[in-house]
Short mmCIF file of C-alpha atoms and ligand atoms in Angstrom, two decimals:
data_model
loop_
_atom_site.label_atom_id
_atom_site.label_comp_id
_atom_site.label_asym_id
_atom_site.label_seq_id
_atom_site.Cartn_x
_atom_site.Cartn_y
_atom_site.Cartn_z
CA UNK A 753 23.73 -10.64 31.29
CA UNK A 754 20.02 -10.43 30.45
CA UNK A 755 18.84 -9.91 26.95
CA UNK A 756 18.17 -6.14 27.40
CA UNK A 757 21.72 -5.66 28.96
CA UNK A 758 23.17 -7.44 26.02
CA UNK A 759 21.28 -5.51 23.73
CA UNK A 760 22.43 -2.09 25.32
CA UNK A 761 26.10 -3.39 25.41
CA UNK A 762 25.79 -4.32 21.48
CA UNK A 763 24.13 -0.79 20.92
CA UNK A 764 26.94 0.92 22.64
CA UNK A 765 29.65 -0.87 20.59
CA UNK A 766 27.72 -0.13 17.25
CA UNK A 767 27.54 3.54 18.22
CA UNK A 768 31.25 3.61 18.86
CA UNK A 769 31.90 1.99 15.49
CA UNK A 770 29.72 4.70 13.99
CA UNK A 771 26.94 2.09 12.98
CA UNK A 772 23.13 2.00 13.47
CA UNK A 773 22.39 0.44 16.67
CA UNK A 774 20.85 -2.90 16.64
CA UNK A 775 17.49 -1.96 18.01
CA UNK A 776 16.64 0.25 15.14
CA UNK A 777 13.26 -0.53 13.60
CA UNK A 778 13.30 0.03 9.63
CA UNK A 779 10.45 1.72 8.30
CA UNK A 780 9.74 0.61 4.64
CA UNK A 781 7.90 3.75 2.93
CA UNK A 782 6.62 3.21 -0.52
CA UNK A 783 5.17 5.81 -2.85
CA UNK A 784 4.12 6.19 -6.62
CA UNK A 785 6.13 9.45 -7.44
CA UNK A 786 9.90 10.45 -7.53
CA UNK A 787 12.03 11.79 -4.59
CA UNK A 788 11.74 15.24 -5.91
CA UNK A 789 7.69 15.18 -5.91
CA UNK A 790 5.10 16.25 -3.50
CA UNK A 791 5.05 12.59 -2.12
CA UNK A 792 9.17 12.55 -2.10
CA UNK A 793 9.25 15.72 -0.36
CA UNK A 794 6.70 14.81 2.34
CA UNK A 795 8.44 11.42 3.06
CA UNK A 796 11.65 12.76 3.36
CA UNK A 797 10.13 15.59 6.17
CA UNK A 798 8.42 12.64 7.83
CA UNK A 799 11.69 10.90 8.12
CA UNK A 800 13.72 13.77 9.43
CA UNK A 801 11.01 14.85 12.09
CA UNK A 802 10.51 11.23 13.34
CA UNK A 803 14.35 10.54 13.54
CA UNK A 804 14.69 14.22 15.41
CA UNK A 805 11.84 13.19 17.84
CA UNK A 806 13.03 9.40 18.36
CA UNK A 807 16.91 9.34 18.13
CA UNK A 808 18.16 5.96 16.85
CA UNK A 809 15.12 4.02 17.28
CA UNK A 810 14.08 4.09 13.59
CA UNK A 811 15.76 3.93 10.28
CA UNK A 812 13.91 4.60 6.91
CA UNK A 813 13.99 2.62 3.69
CA UNK A 814 12.25 4.71 0.71
CA UNK A 815 10.79 3.04 -2.27
CA UNK A 816 9.70 6.03 -4.39
CA UNK A 817 8.43 5.92 -8.07
CA UNK A 818 5.84 2.70 -7.59
CA UNK A 819 9.01 0.62 -6.20
CA UNK A 820 6.72 -1.70 -4.23
CA UNK A 821 4.23 -1.60 -6.84
CA UNK A 822 0.73 0.10 -7.53
CA UNK A 823 -0.85 1.80 -4.82
CA UNK A 824 -3.49 -0.62 -4.06
CA UNK A 825 -0.73 -3.60 -3.63
CA UNK A 826 1.50 -1.18 -1.15
CA UNK A 827 -1.82 -0.68 1.03
CA UNK A 828 -2.27 -4.59 1.09
CA UNK A 829 1.30 -4.80 2.32
CA UNK A 830 0.57 -2.54 5.12
CA UNK A 831 -2.38 -4.45 6.08
CA UNK A 832 -0.41 -7.83 6.07
CA UNK A 833 2.53 -5.68 8.02
CA UNK A 834 5.14 -6.43 5.25
CA UNK A 835 5.50 -2.58 4.60
CA UNK A 836 5.30 -0.03 7.36
CA UNK A 837 4.15 3.27 5.85
CA UNK A 838 3.04 4.80 2.52
CA UNK A 839 1.72 8.06 0.82
CA UNK A 840 -0.86 7.48 -1.32
CA UNK A 841 -3.75 9.28 -3.33
CA UNK A 842 -7.40 8.65 -2.85
CA UNK A 843 -7.33 6.64 -6.03
CA UNK A 844 -8.09 2.83 -4.28
CA UNK A 845 -8.77 4.19 -0.60
CA UNK A 846 -12.53 3.61 -1.34
CA UNK A 847 -11.92 -0.16 -1.84
CA UNK A 848 -10.72 -0.12 1.86
CA UNK A 849 -12.77 2.46 3.52
CA UNK A 850 -15.75 3.28 1.38
CA UNK A 851 -16.64 6.51 2.96
CA UNK A 852 -13.40 7.90 1.70
CA UNK A 853 -14.87 8.30 -1.81
CA UNK A 854 -17.16 11.21 -1.05
CA UNK A 855 -14.01 13.31 -1.44
CA UNK A 856 -13.68 12.23 -4.84
CA UNK A 857 -16.78 13.71 -6.09
CA UNK A 858 -16.05 16.16 -8.87
CA UNK A 859 -16.64 19.80 -8.22
CA UNK A 860 -17.00 19.30 -4.56
CA UNK A 861 -14.40 21.78 -3.34
CA UNK A 862 -14.19 25.47 -4.09
CA UNK A 863 -10.43 25.81 -3.80
CA UNK A 864 -7.41 24.32 -1.73
CA UNK A 865 -8.15 25.85 1.71
CA UNK A 866 -11.77 24.66 1.54
CA UNK A 867 -10.57 21.18 1.01
CA UNK A 868 -7.87 21.27 3.61
CA UNK A 869 -10.35 22.93 6.29
CA UNK A 870 -12.96 19.72 5.51
CA UNK A 871 -10.12 17.18 5.66
CA UNK A 872 -8.61 18.49 8.72
CA UNK A 873 -11.92 19.17 10.44
CA UNK A 874 -14.42 16.77 11.85
CA UNK A 875 -15.67 15.23 8.60
CA UNK A 876 -12.08 14.53 7.43
CA UNK A 877 -10.99 13.13 10.59
CA UNK A 878 -13.89 10.94 11.32
CA UNK A 879 -13.22 9.07 7.81
CA UNK A 880 -9.61 8.83 8.64
CA UNK A 881 -10.39 7.21 11.98
CA UNK A 882 -12.25 4.41 10.20
CA UNK A 883 -8.93 3.07 8.70
CA UNK A 884 -7.98 1.46 12.10
CA UNK A 885 -10.74 -1.06 11.69
CA UNK A 886 -9.28 -2.46 8.16
CA UNK A 887 -5.59 -3.25 9.24
CA UNK A 888 -4.39 0.40 8.52
CA UNK A 889 -3.74 3.52 10.41
CA UNK A 890 -4.37 6.80 8.71
CA UNK A 891 -1.91 9.52 10.19
CA UNK A 892 -2.92 12.35 8.22
CA UNK A 893 -4.23 13.62 5.05
CA UNK A 894 -2.25 15.23 2.52
CA UNK A 895 -3.26 16.31 -1.02
CA UNK A 896 -2.05 16.43 -4.65
CA UNK A 897 -4.03 19.51 -5.81
CA UNK A 898 -6.76 19.64 -8.44
CA UNK A 899 -6.81 17.14 -11.22
CA UNK A 900 -6.51 18.27 -14.90
CA UNK A 901 -6.90 16.56 -18.12
CA UNK A 902 -3.88 15.73 -20.46
CA UNK A 903 -4.22 14.20 -23.77
CA UNK A 904 -3.00 13.51 -27.22
CA UNK A 905 -6.42 13.85 -29.29
CA UNK A 906 -7.49 17.47 -28.95
CA UNK A 907 -7.90 20.39 -27.02
CA UNK A 908 -10.68 20.30 -24.58
CA UNK A 909 -13.24 23.15 -24.05
CA UNK A 910 -16.61 21.67 -23.93
CA UNK A 911 -17.85 18.03 -22.77
CA UNK A 912 -18.25 17.34 -26.45
CA UNK A 913 -14.47 17.52 -26.69
CA UNK A 914 -14.11 14.38 -24.41
CA UNK A 915 -16.64 12.37 -26.23
CA UNK A 916 -15.00 8.96 -26.77
CA UNK A 917 -11.77 10.01 -25.25
CA UNK A 918 -9.80 7.14 -24.12
CA UNK A 919 -9.03 8.36 -20.80
CA UNK A 920 -7.16 6.59 -17.98
CA UNK A 921 -8.83 7.15 -14.63
CA UNK A 922 -7.55 5.83 -11.23
CA UNK A 923 -9.47 2.66 -10.02
CA UNK A 924 -11.94 4.71 -8.43
CA UNK A 925 -15.53 4.26 -9.13
CA UNK A 926 -16.61 7.95 -8.23
CA UNK A 927 -14.00 9.10 -11.08
CA UNK A 928 -15.23 6.46 -13.31
CA UNK A 929 -18.97 7.65 -13.05
CA UNK A 930 -18.27 10.93 -13.82
CA UNK A 931 -16.12 10.37 -16.82
CA UNK A 932 -18.86 7.87 -18.12
CA UNK A 933 -21.58 10.60 -17.64
CA UNK A 934 -19.38 12.97 -19.70
CA UNK A 935 -19.41 10.68 -22.57
CA UNK A 936 -15.69 9.79 -22.41
CA UNK A 937 -14.37 6.31 -22.51
CA UNK A 938 -12.66 5.69 -19.26
CA UNK A 939 -10.44 2.99 -18.43
CA UNK A 940 -9.56 2.44 -14.70
CA UNK A 941 -5.69 1.59 -14.49
CA UNK A 942 -2.99 1.23 -11.96
CA UNK A 943 -0.62 4.04 -12.13
CA UNK A 944 2.63 1.97 -12.96
CA UNK A 945 0.97 1.23 -16.48
CA UNK A 946 0.17 4.56 -17.29
CA UNK A 947 3.00 5.89 -19.10
CA UNK A 948 3.77 2.90 -21.28
CA UNK A 949 -0.16 2.77 -22.06
CA UNK A 950 0.06 6.52 -23.25
CA UNK A 951 3.30 5.88 -25.17
CA UNK A 952 1.60 2.84 -27.03
CA UNK A 953 -1.38 4.89 -27.90
CA UNK A 954 -3.63 2.40 -25.65
CA UNK A 955 -5.14 5.30 -23.99
CA UNK A 956 -5.40 8.77 -25.25
CA UNK A 957 -5.14 10.91 -22.07
CA UNK A 958 -5.28 10.72 -18.24
CA UNK A 959 -6.04 13.18 -15.51
CA UNK A 960 -3.83 14.14 -12.57
CA UNK A 961 -2.81 17.40 -10.76
CA UNK A 962 0.03 19.76 -11.71
CA UNK A 963 2.13 18.24 -9.05
CA UNK A 964 2.13 14.92 -11.01
CA UNK A 965 2.02 16.27 -14.39
CA UNK A 966 5.32 18.21 -13.78
CA UNK A 967 7.05 15.82 -11.53
CA UNK A 968 6.38 12.95 -13.58
CA UNK A 969 7.04 15.13 -16.97
CA UNK A 970 3.91 13.74 -18.52
CA UNK A 971 4.59 16.57 -21.18
CA UNK A 972 6.87 13.79 -22.78
CA UNK A 973 3.94 11.86 -23.41
CA UNK A 974 1.17 14.47 -23.78
CA UNK A 975 0.36 17.13 -26.13
CA UNK A 976 -2.76 18.78 -24.50
CA UNK A 977 -3.28 20.13 -21.09
CA UNK A 978 -6.83 21.37 -20.15
CA UNK A 979 -6.91 23.15 -16.76
CA UNK A 980 -10.31 21.48 -15.64
CA UNK A 981 -9.67 21.30 -12.13
CA UNK A 982 -12.70 18.91 -12.17
CA UNK A 983 -11.72 17.31 -9.05
CA UNK A 984 -9.76 17.79 -6.00
CA UNK A 985 -7.26 15.07 -5.11
CA UNK A 986 -6.57 13.94 -1.73
CA UNK A 987 -3.60 12.00 -0.71
CA UNK A 988 -3.10 10.17 2.92
CA UNK A 989 -0.19 8.99 5.00
CA UNK A 990 -0.84 5.86 6.17
CA UNK A 991 0.82 3.16 8.36
CA UNK A 992 0.23 -0.75 9.24
CA UNK A 993 -1.94 -1.20 12.02
CA UNK A 994 -0.05 -4.05 13.22
CA UNK A 995 3.19 -2.06 13.34
CA UNK A 996 1.22 1.09 14.91
CA UNK A 997 -0.03 -1.37 17.49
CA UNK A 998 3.49 -2.00 18.42
CA UNK A 999 4.53 1.39 19.32
CA UNK A 1000 4.41 3.08 22.66
CA UNK A 1001 2.53 6.13 23.26
CA UNK A 1002 5.81 8.43 23.16
CA UNK A 1003 6.41 6.99 19.83
CA UNK A 1004 2.96 7.23 18.48
CA UNK A 1005 3.01 11.03 19.35
CA UNK A 1006 6.47 11.49 17.56
CA UNK A 1007 4.71 9.87 14.57
CA UNK A 1008 1.94 12.39 14.59
CA UNK A 1009 4.10 15.10 14.80
CA UNK A 1010 6.27 13.83 11.81
CA UNK A 1011 3.08 13.43 9.82
CA UNK A 1012 1.84 16.67 10.46
CA UNK A 1013 5.14 17.87 9.09
CA UNK A 1014 5.22 15.65 6.32
CA UNK A 1015 1.74 16.95 5.08
CA UNK A 1016 2.70 20.76 5.73
CA UNK A 1017 5.82 20.24 3.28
CA UNK A 1018 3.31 18.16 0.83
CA UNK A 1019 0.91 21.14 0.77
CA UNK A 1020 3.77 23.80 0.40
CA UNK A 1021 4.96 21.86 -2.53
CA UNK A 1022 1.28 21.77 -4.13
CA UNK A 1023 0.88 25.74 -3.37
CA UNK A 1024 4.17 26.23 -5.24
CA UNK A 1025 3.48 24.04 -8.43
CA UNK A 1026 -0.16 25.02 -8.63
CA UNK A 1027 1.14 28.77 -9.24
CA UNK A 1028 4.38 27.85 -11.25
CA UNK A 1029 3.41 24.35 -12.89
CA UNK A 1030 1.55 25.71 -15.87
CA UNK A 1031 4.45 28.12 -17.01
CA UNK A 1032 6.83 25.07 -16.57
CA UNK A 1033 4.64 22.85 -18.90
CA UNK A 1034 3.95 25.60 -21.29
CA UNK A 1035 7.94 26.01 -21.54
CA UNK A 1036 8.13 22.33 -22.17
CA UNK A 1037 5.64 22.57 -25.12
CA UNK A 1038 2.34 21.49 -23.87
CA UNK A 1039 -0.62 23.17 -25.25
CA UNK A 1040 -2.40 24.73 -22.50
CA UNK A 1041 -6.20 25.89 -22.25
CA UNK A 1042 -7.91 27.10 -19.01
CA UNK A 1043 -11.61 26.28 -18.70
CA UNK A 1044 -13.40 29.42 -17.97
CA UNK A 1045 -16.21 29.22 -15.16
CA UNK A 1046 -18.91 29.18 -17.65
CA UNK A 1047 -17.22 26.26 -19.66
CA UNK A 1048 -16.82 24.53 -16.16
CA UNK A 1049 -20.50 24.88 -15.50
CA UNK A 1050 -21.11 22.93 -18.55
CA UNK A 1051 -18.85 20.03 -17.38
CA UNK A 1052 -20.65 20.12 -14.12
CA UNK A 1053 -24.08 19.94 -15.88
CA UNK A 1054 -22.75 16.92 -18.06
CA UNK A 1055 -22.21 14.82 -14.78
CA UNK A 1056 -25.44 15.74 -13.17
CA UNK A 1057 -26.55 11.89 -13.60
CA UNK A 1058 -23.43 10.95 -11.80
CA UNK A 1059 -24.50 13.15 -8.70
CA UNK A 1060 -27.58 11.28 -8.42
CA UNK A 1061 -25.20 8.27 -7.69
CA UNK A 1062 -23.20 10.00 -5.47
CA UNK A 1063 -25.93 11.44 -3.32
CA UNK A 1064 -27.34 7.64 -3.22
CA UNK A 1065 -23.87 6.38 -2.01
CA UNK A 1066 -22.83 8.90 0.35
CA UNK A 1067 -26.26 10.91 1.20
CA UNK A 1068 -26.82 14.36 -0.09
CA UNK A 1069 -26.62 15.74 3.54
CA UNK A 1070 -22.93 14.81 3.90
CA UNK A 1071 -22.31 16.05 0.39
CA UNK A 1072 -24.15 19.27 1.14
CA UNK A 1073 -22.37 19.87 4.50
CA UNK A 1074 -18.94 19.42 2.83
CA UNK A 1075 -19.93 21.95 0.01
CA UNK A 1076 -21.20 24.34 2.73
CA UNK A 1077 -18.28 23.87 5.04
CA UNK A 1078 -16.90 27.34 5.79
O1 PAF B 1998 -3.16 9.00 -10.94
C1 PAF B 1998 -2.94 8.43 -9.76
O2 PAF B 1998 -3.01 7.14 -9.74
C2 PAF B 1998 -2.33 9.14 -8.63
O3 PAF B 1998 -2.51 10.47 -8.69
C3 PAF B 1998 -0.70 9.31 -8.42
C4 PAF B 1998 -0.21 9.50 -9.74
C5 PAF B 1998 -0.60 7.49 -8.34
C6 PAF B 1998 -0.13 9.77 -7.26
O4 PAF B 1998 -0.63 8.97 -6.02
#
């Protein structure tokens, strides 16, 4: 019997016993948040659609809640081919494809639909395609929502209120520059260390979208929530390039379809939590204030010096074309 016939015969026997066929390829998918978060919901939808499209060719093993380490480590695992897939924030993406950082510029996007249109349009897709050159394949842009500041020191209404605030930022130079310009004392830190650092008082605060604040229950370690919406937080569904290169065209099409469905589920989750999340957090005891348009403008003014750096790095034309994208 040839090797292929033996595999088919074995697969038939396994199916008769109700066991997965031998030929199944396991997809290890890692993400930083819980199964009931926007990442968990997207990963589950991605699995559901991929399995529906490809039958028993693949099986999934999920590693939620940073089960494979911080986002940078997981992305490195994809490059090495030891992990097949991940959903990550843009936190460390600029370390892999520098141009990605342009989407991390504060006050760049007007609202969610503006951001989604840019990411799904030519500017976003061109940057997504650059991941192939660094051992990764970007399947689709997802999102977390707009980031807001939480802390244990004081309510934040003006830039003076963040003066000296020990705030954790993602390991992202664009965010770091903005908080430095505001006069805060930012500390870049990988996500798995954040909760214990807040509990121990190593840092006063952090910033993340409602999707994260609600699903991680940050209200248990943070008193104040300021709806600053200072920056949009993109996410990405990535697969390992060595893994991607081993797929045939039909399988690749199934992955693309599944990724689109996963992102749709993620954005649906974000839409929902952006409207219901504030009430939930107030009920859980957080002291919440929203920045008015005038208050936000003061923060924009405070980071004007950081904008000079962003123009230098990414080009004013690109930044303007994102801002003016209809
Ligand atoms: O703040 C971060 O590092 C990210 O937003 C998180 C929570 C890991 C989700 O990707």
